[in-house]
Amino acid sequence: MAKVRIHHFREMKQRGEKITMLTAYDFPTARAFDAAGVDLLLVGDSLADNILGYDSTQPLTIDEMVPFVRAVARGADRAFVVADLPFGSYEQGPELAVASAVDMVKRTGATAVKFEGGRRIARQVKAVTDAGIPFMGHLGFTPQSENALGGRRIQGRGDGAYDVMLADALALQEAGAFAIVLEMVIAPVAEKLTAALDIPTIGIGAGPHTDGQVLVWLDAAGVGDWHPSFSKQFAQVGQAMSDAAAGYVAEVKGGTFPAPEHTFDE
Ligand code: KIV
């Protein structure tokens, strides 16, 4: 299958083909999702809470992300690989944002970077795209600003909310973003934003009318205890892993593993 390139996303929007994105954090997962035809692999800063056991995304650093992004980039033959820039690595201004984006791309082989915010980070987005690095936006619920937003709250509600989000989305589009993630945005607002933009929207908890969808893969595969209501478990991988480990423990303790066929004689 041909490699997914930046121009394909607008073409997919124009012909009404849904764009698929899943998070990935390691080589085997990236290989499996790439082979399954997922268009974009996102090494999100959800790495922090989903894989590294942090309470939030805020403590994560570029140095911590690099080995994970590198592994995903190695595992992706077809998919377009996007890496988040973590909290603290772009907010200060365009210079820091470009330095962080270049650092991430150079050290990992990621194709694009994503970071959170609208008009407040538009100068950074312009600088990053001017430096030749594709940029994906992220609006709605933005986990890096969870404290300022007052917790995990659904976005887009109330008078004027759509206008604020539209101004932010247009600023990102104008600055060169090739797509925008909309997280936990009420469906009618996500639908209107999608219609108003030339670039695709990729929703997570934003209803069915965005140009594409993204999920954290552990939620989609049924790993872990947290099951957000906007996600769906397409498999019970967590249960399968527990069953495999329990079977292994039982057979080793019971002396039935390794059997003769697992054993080298002479
Ligand atoms: O970090 C992440 O996984 C994300 C997705 C939730 C879009 O930003």
Short mmCIF file of C-alpha atoms and ligand atoms in Angstrom, two decimals:
data_model
loop_
_atom_site.label_atom_id
_atom_site.label_comp_id
_atom_site.label_asym_id
_atom_site.label_seq_id
_atom_site.Cartn_x
_atom_site.Cartn_y
_atom_site.Cartn_z
CA MET A 1 0.00 0.00 0.00
CA ALA A 2 1.28 3.49 -0.86
CA LYS A 3 2.66 5.60 1.98
CA VAL A 4 0.21 8.12 3.44
CA ARG A 5 1.40 11.67 2.70
CA ILE A 6 0.28 15.07 3.97
CA HIS A 7 -1.74 15.95 0.83
CA HIS A 8 -3.83 12.78 1.18
CA PHE A 9 -5.75 14.15 4.18
CA ARG A 10 -7.38 17.05 2.34
CA GLU A 11 -8.10 14.73 -0.58
CA MET A 12 -9.80 12.29 1.80
CA LYS A 13 -11.87 15.13 3.27
CA GLN A 14 -12.88 16.28 -0.19
CA ARG A 15 -14.04 12.84 -1.28
CA GLY A 16 -15.72 12.11 2.06
CA GLU A 17 -13.41 9.24 3.02
CA LYS A 18 -13.06 8.98 6.80
CA ILE A 19 -9.54 9.32 8.19
CA THR A 20 -8.45 6.82 10.86
CA MET A 21 -5.93 7.51 13.61
CA LEU A 22 -4.94 5.45 16.66
CA THR A 23 -2.32 6.12 19.26
CA ALA A 24 0.69 3.79 19.33
CA TYR A 25 3.68 3.78 21.62
CA ASP A 26 5.85 0.85 20.51
CA PHE A 27 7.11 -1.15 17.52
CA PRO A 28 4.82 -4.21 17.55
CA THR A 29 1.70 -2.10 18.05
CA ALA A 30 2.75 0.25 15.26
CA ARG A 31 3.35 -2.75 12.94
CA ALA A 32 -0.05 -4.24 13.74
CA PHE A 33 -1.95 -0.97 13.23
CA ASP A 34 0.02 -0.10 10.09
CA ALA A 35 -0.84 -3.50 8.60
CA ALA A 36 -4.51 -3.01 9.57
CA GLY A 37 -4.65 0.14 7.41
CA VAL A 38 -4.73 2.84 10.10
CA ASP A 39 -3.89 6.10 8.29
CA LEU A 40 -2.15 7.95 11.13
CA LEU A 41 -0.31 6.71 14.19
CA LEU A 42 -0.18 9.24 17.00
CA VAL A 43 2.48 8.96 19.66
CA GLY A 44 0.40 11.09 21.95
CA ASP A 45 1.50 12.49 25.26
CA SER A 46 -1.17 10.08 26.54
CA LEU A 47 2.00 7.96 26.73
CA ALA A 48 2.41 9.64 30.13
CA ASP A 49 -0.70 8.24 31.81
CA ASN A 50 -1.38 5.18 29.62
CA ILE A 51 2.09 3.67 29.51
CA LEU A 52 4.39 5.39 32.01
CA GLY A 53 1.93 5.56 34.90
CA TYR A 54 1.94 9.32 35.47
CA ASP A 55 -1.21 10.96 36.86
CA SER A 56 -1.37 13.44 33.98
CA THR A 57 0.40 14.33 30.74
CA GLN A 58 2.16 17.32 32.28
CA PRO A 59 5.38 15.72 33.62
CA LEU A 60 6.33 14.11 30.28
CA THR A 61 9.45 15.41 28.49
CA ILE A 62 10.76 15.16 24.93
CA ASP A 63 13.64 12.99 26.13
CA GLU A 64 11.19 10.49 27.63
CA MET A 65 9.10 10.41 24.45
CA VAL A 66 11.97 9.90 22.00
CA PRO A 67 12.48 6.10 22.31
CA PHE A 68 8.73 5.49 21.97
CA VAL A 69 8.32 7.73 18.93
CA ARG A 70 11.38 6.17 17.33
CA ALA A 71 9.97 2.67 17.84
CA VAL A 72 6.63 3.64 16.29
CA ALA A 73 8.34 5.33 13.32
CA ARG A 74 10.34 2.12 12.74
CA GLY A 75 7.14 0.08 12.74
CA ALA A 76 5.19 2.27 10.31
CA ASP A 77 5.66 1.47 6.62
CA ARG A 78 2.49 3.11 5.34
CA ALA A 79 0.99 5.18 8.17
CA PHE A 80 1.78 8.85 8.77
CA VAL A 81 3.43 9.23 12.19
CA VAL A 82 2.56 12.21 14.39
CA ALA A 83 4.33 12.94 17.69
CA ASP A 84 2.93 15.19 20.40
CA LEU A 85 5.13 17.94 21.74
CA PRO A 86 4.82 17.65 25.52
CA PHE A 87 3.73 20.34 27.97
CA GLY A 88 6.44 22.99 28.40
CA SER A 89 8.15 22.42 25.06
CA TYR A 90 6.39 25.04 22.89
CA GLU A 91 4.25 27.51 24.89
CA GLN A 92 6.99 30.10 25.43
CA GLY A 93 7.18 31.12 21.79
CA PRO A 94 8.04 30.28 18.19
CA GLU A 95 11.75 29.78 18.84
CA LEU A 96 11.20 27.12 21.49
CA ALA A 97 8.46 25.46 19.42
CA VAL A 98 10.69 25.17 16.35
CA ALA A 99 13.62 23.91 18.42
CA SER A 100 11.40 21.26 20.06
CA ALA A 101 9.74 20.21 16.80
CA VAL A 102 13.10 19.92 15.00
CA ASP A 103 14.53 17.98 17.93
CA MET A 104 11.58 15.57 17.95
CA VAL A 105 11.62 14.97 14.19
CA LYS A 106 15.41 14.67 13.93
CA ARG A 107 15.74 12.20 16.80
CA THR A 108 12.71 10.02 16.00
CA GLY A 109 11.76 10.02 12.33
CA ALA A 110 8.23 11.29 13.12
CA THR A 111 6.60 12.93 10.10
CA ALA A 112 4.64 15.62 11.96
CA VAL A 113 4.11 17.16 15.38
CA LYS A 114 0.96 18.05 17.26
CA PHE A 115 0.48 20.44 20.13
CA GLU A 116 -2.47 21.95 21.94
CA GLY A 117 -4.22 25.30 21.68
CA GLY A 118 -5.70 27.78 19.23
CA ARG A 119 -4.93 31.46 18.67
CA ARG A 120 -2.54 31.54 21.63
CA ILE A 121 -0.10 29.20 19.84
CA ALA A 122 -0.71 30.32 16.23
CA ARG A 123 2.70 32.04 16.00
CA GLN A 124 4.37 28.80 17.07
CA VAL A 125 2.40 26.84 14.46
CA LYS A 126 3.42 29.27 11.70
CA ALA A 127 7.07 29.01 12.74
CA VAL A 128 6.97 25.20 12.83
CA THR A 129 5.28 24.87 9.44
CA ASP A 130 7.65 27.51 7.98
CA ALA A 131 10.48 25.27 9.19
CA GLY A 132 9.06 22.51 6.99
CA ILE A 133 7.47 20.36 9.68
CA PRO A 134 3.83 19.31 9.23
CA PHE A 135 1.64 20.38 12.15
CA MET A 136 -1.59 18.90 13.54
CA GLY A 137 -3.73 21.03 15.88
CA HIS A 138 -5.66 19.96 18.98
CA LEU A 139 -8.71 21.89 20.23
CA GLY A 140 -11.62 21.25 22.58
CA PHE A 141 -10.56 19.44 25.72
CA THR A 142 -6.78 19.82 25.81
CA PRO A 143 -5.34 17.58 28.55
CA GLN A 144 -2.16 19.66 29.02
CA SER A 145 -4.40 22.56 30.21
CA GLU A 146 -6.70 20.35 32.26
CA ASN A 147 -6.20 22.49 35.38
CA ALA A 148 -7.04 25.73 33.58
CA LEU A 149 -10.12 24.10 32.03
CA GLY A 150 -11.38 22.96 35.45
CA GLY A 151 -10.98 19.23 34.78
CA ARG A 152 -12.08 16.86 32.03
CA ARG A 153 -15.05 18.86 30.78
CA ILE A 154 -16.99 18.57 27.56
CA GLN A 155 -16.23 21.55 25.32
CA GLY A 156 -18.32 23.62 22.92
CA ARG A 157 -21.31 24.17 25.20
CA GLY A 158 -22.89 27.56 25.80
CA ASP A 159 -23.42 30.79 23.90
CA GLY A 160 -20.41 31.88 21.94
CA ALA A 161 -18.49 28.62 22.37
CA TYR A 162 -18.71 27.80 18.68
CA ASP A 163 -17.42 31.24 17.66
CA VAL A 164 -14.43 30.92 19.99
CA MET A 165 -13.58 27.46 18.67
CA LEU A 166 -14.03 28.58 15.07
CA ALA A 167 -11.65 31.53 15.56
CA ASP A 168 -9.09 29.14 17.08
CA ALA A 169 -9.52 26.56 14.31
CA LEU A 170 -9.23 29.17 11.56
CA ALA A 171 -6.08 30.57 13.18
CA LEU A 172 -4.51 27.09 13.12
CA GLN A 173 -5.58 26.52 9.51
CA GLU A 174 -4.19 29.92 8.52
CA ALA A 175 -0.90 29.16 10.29
CA GLY A 176 -0.47 25.98 8.23
CA ALA A 177 -2.02 23.12 10.23
CA PHE A 178 -2.88 20.15 8.00
CA ALA A 179 -5.58 18.76 10.35
CA ILE A 180 -7.10 19.43 13.77
CA VAL A 181 -8.02 16.99 16.53
CA LEU A 182 -11.28 17.93 18.29
CA GLU A 183 -11.45 16.31 21.72
CA MET A 184 -14.67 15.99 23.76
CA VAL A 185 -16.55 18.59 21.74
CA ILE A 186 -20.34 18.43 21.45
CA ALA A 187 -21.31 16.87 18.13
CA PRO A 188 -23.21 19.84 16.60
CA VAL A 189 -20.24 22.17 17.18
CA ALA A 190 -17.77 19.60 15.79
CA GLU A 191 -20.00 19.19 12.73
CA LYS A 192 -20.16 22.95 12.10
CA LEU A 193 -16.39 23.32 12.54
CA THR A 194 -15.80 20.45 10.13
CA ALA A 195 -17.98 22.15 7.51
CA ALA A 196 -16.29 25.53 8.03
CA LEU A 197 -12.70 24.29 7.62
CA ASP A 198 -10.78 23.33 4.49
CA ILE A 199 -8.50 21.03 6.50
CA PRO A 200 -9.84 17.82 8.08
CA THR A 201 -11.03 17.47 11.66
CA ILE A 202 -10.28 14.28 13.56
CA GLY A 203 -12.60 13.69 16.47
CA ILE A 204 -12.30 11.92 19.80
CA GLY A 205 -15.55 12.19 21.69
CA ALA A 206 -16.75 14.69 19.08
CA GLY A 207 -19.47 12.68 17.36
CA PRO A 208 -19.73 11.08 13.94
CA HIS A 209 -19.52 14.14 11.66
CA THR A 210 -15.80 14.92 11.87
CA ASP A 211 -13.60 13.99 8.90
CA GLY A 212 -11.85 11.29 10.89
CA GLN A 213 -11.69 9.58 14.27
CA VAL A 214 -8.92 8.93 16.78
CA LEU A 215 -8.87 6.73 19.88
CA VAL A 216 -6.25 5.86 22.47
CA TRP A 217 -5.49 2.27 21.45
CA LEU A 218 -5.71 0.83 24.96
CA ASP A 219 -9.29 2.13 25.22
CA ALA A 220 -10.18 0.74 21.78
CA ALA A 221 -8.61 -2.65 22.52
CA GLY A 222 -10.03 -3.01 26.04
CA VAL A 223 -6.81 -2.72 28.03
CA GLY A 224 -6.89 -1.04 31.46
CA ASP A 225 -9.63 0.00 33.82
CA TRP A 226 -10.61 3.34 32.37
CA HIS A 227 -13.40 3.18 29.80
CA PRO A 228 -14.38 6.66 28.58
CA SER A 229 -18.00 6.77 27.42
CA PHE A 230 -17.05 8.16 23.99
CA SER A 231 -14.75 5.22 23.28
CA LYS A 232 -15.64 1.68 22.26
CA GLN A 233 -13.89 -1.58 23.11
CA PHE A 234 -13.34 -3.36 19.81
CA ALA A 235 -11.63 -6.28 21.62
CA GLN A 236 -10.85 -7.49 25.16
CA VAL A 237 -7.06 -7.48 24.91
CA GLY A 238 -6.56 -6.77 28.62
CA GLN A 239 -8.53 -9.91 29.52
CA ALA A 240 -6.62 -11.95 26.92
CA MET A 241 -3.31 -10.77 28.45
CA SER A 242 -4.43 -11.69 31.99
CA ASP A 243 -5.60 -15.10 30.76
CA ALA A 244 -2.25 -15.72 29.03
CA ALA A 245 -0.28 -14.75 32.15
CA ALA A 246 -2.52 -16.84 34.42
CA GLY A 247 -2.15 -19.84 32.09
CA TYR A 248 1.63 -19.44 32.09
CA VAL A 249 1.79 -19.22 35.90
CA ALA A 250 -0.43 -22.30 36.29
CA GLU A 251 1.59 -24.41 33.85
CA VAL A 252 5.02 -23.42 35.21
CA LYS A 253 3.89 -24.02 38.80
CA GLY A 254 2.19 -27.27 37.77
CA GLY A 255 5.24 -28.49 35.85
CA THR A 256 3.46 -28.85 32.47
CA PHE A 257 5.45 -26.06 30.80
CA PRO A 258 7.96 -26.42 29.24
CA ALA A 259 6.84 -29.70 27.63
CA PRO A 260 9.13 -31.94 25.52
CA GLU A 261 8.29 -29.95 22.35
CA HIS A 262 9.64 -26.78 24.01
CA THR A 263 12.85 -28.48 25.12
CA PHE A 264 16.26 -28.95 23.41
CA ASP A 265 17.66 -32.45 24.07
CA GLU A 266 21.44 -32.74 23.56
O1 KIV B 1 -2.18 12.22 23.53
C1 KIV B 1 -3.11 11.70 22.91
O2 KIV B 1 -3.30 10.47 22.87
C2 KIV B 1 -4.01 12.58 22.18
C3 KIV B 1 -5.29 11.98 21.67
C4 KIV B 1 -6.24 11.81 22.76
C5 KIV B 1 -5.83 12.75 20.54
O3 KIV B 1 -3.76 13.73 22.05
#
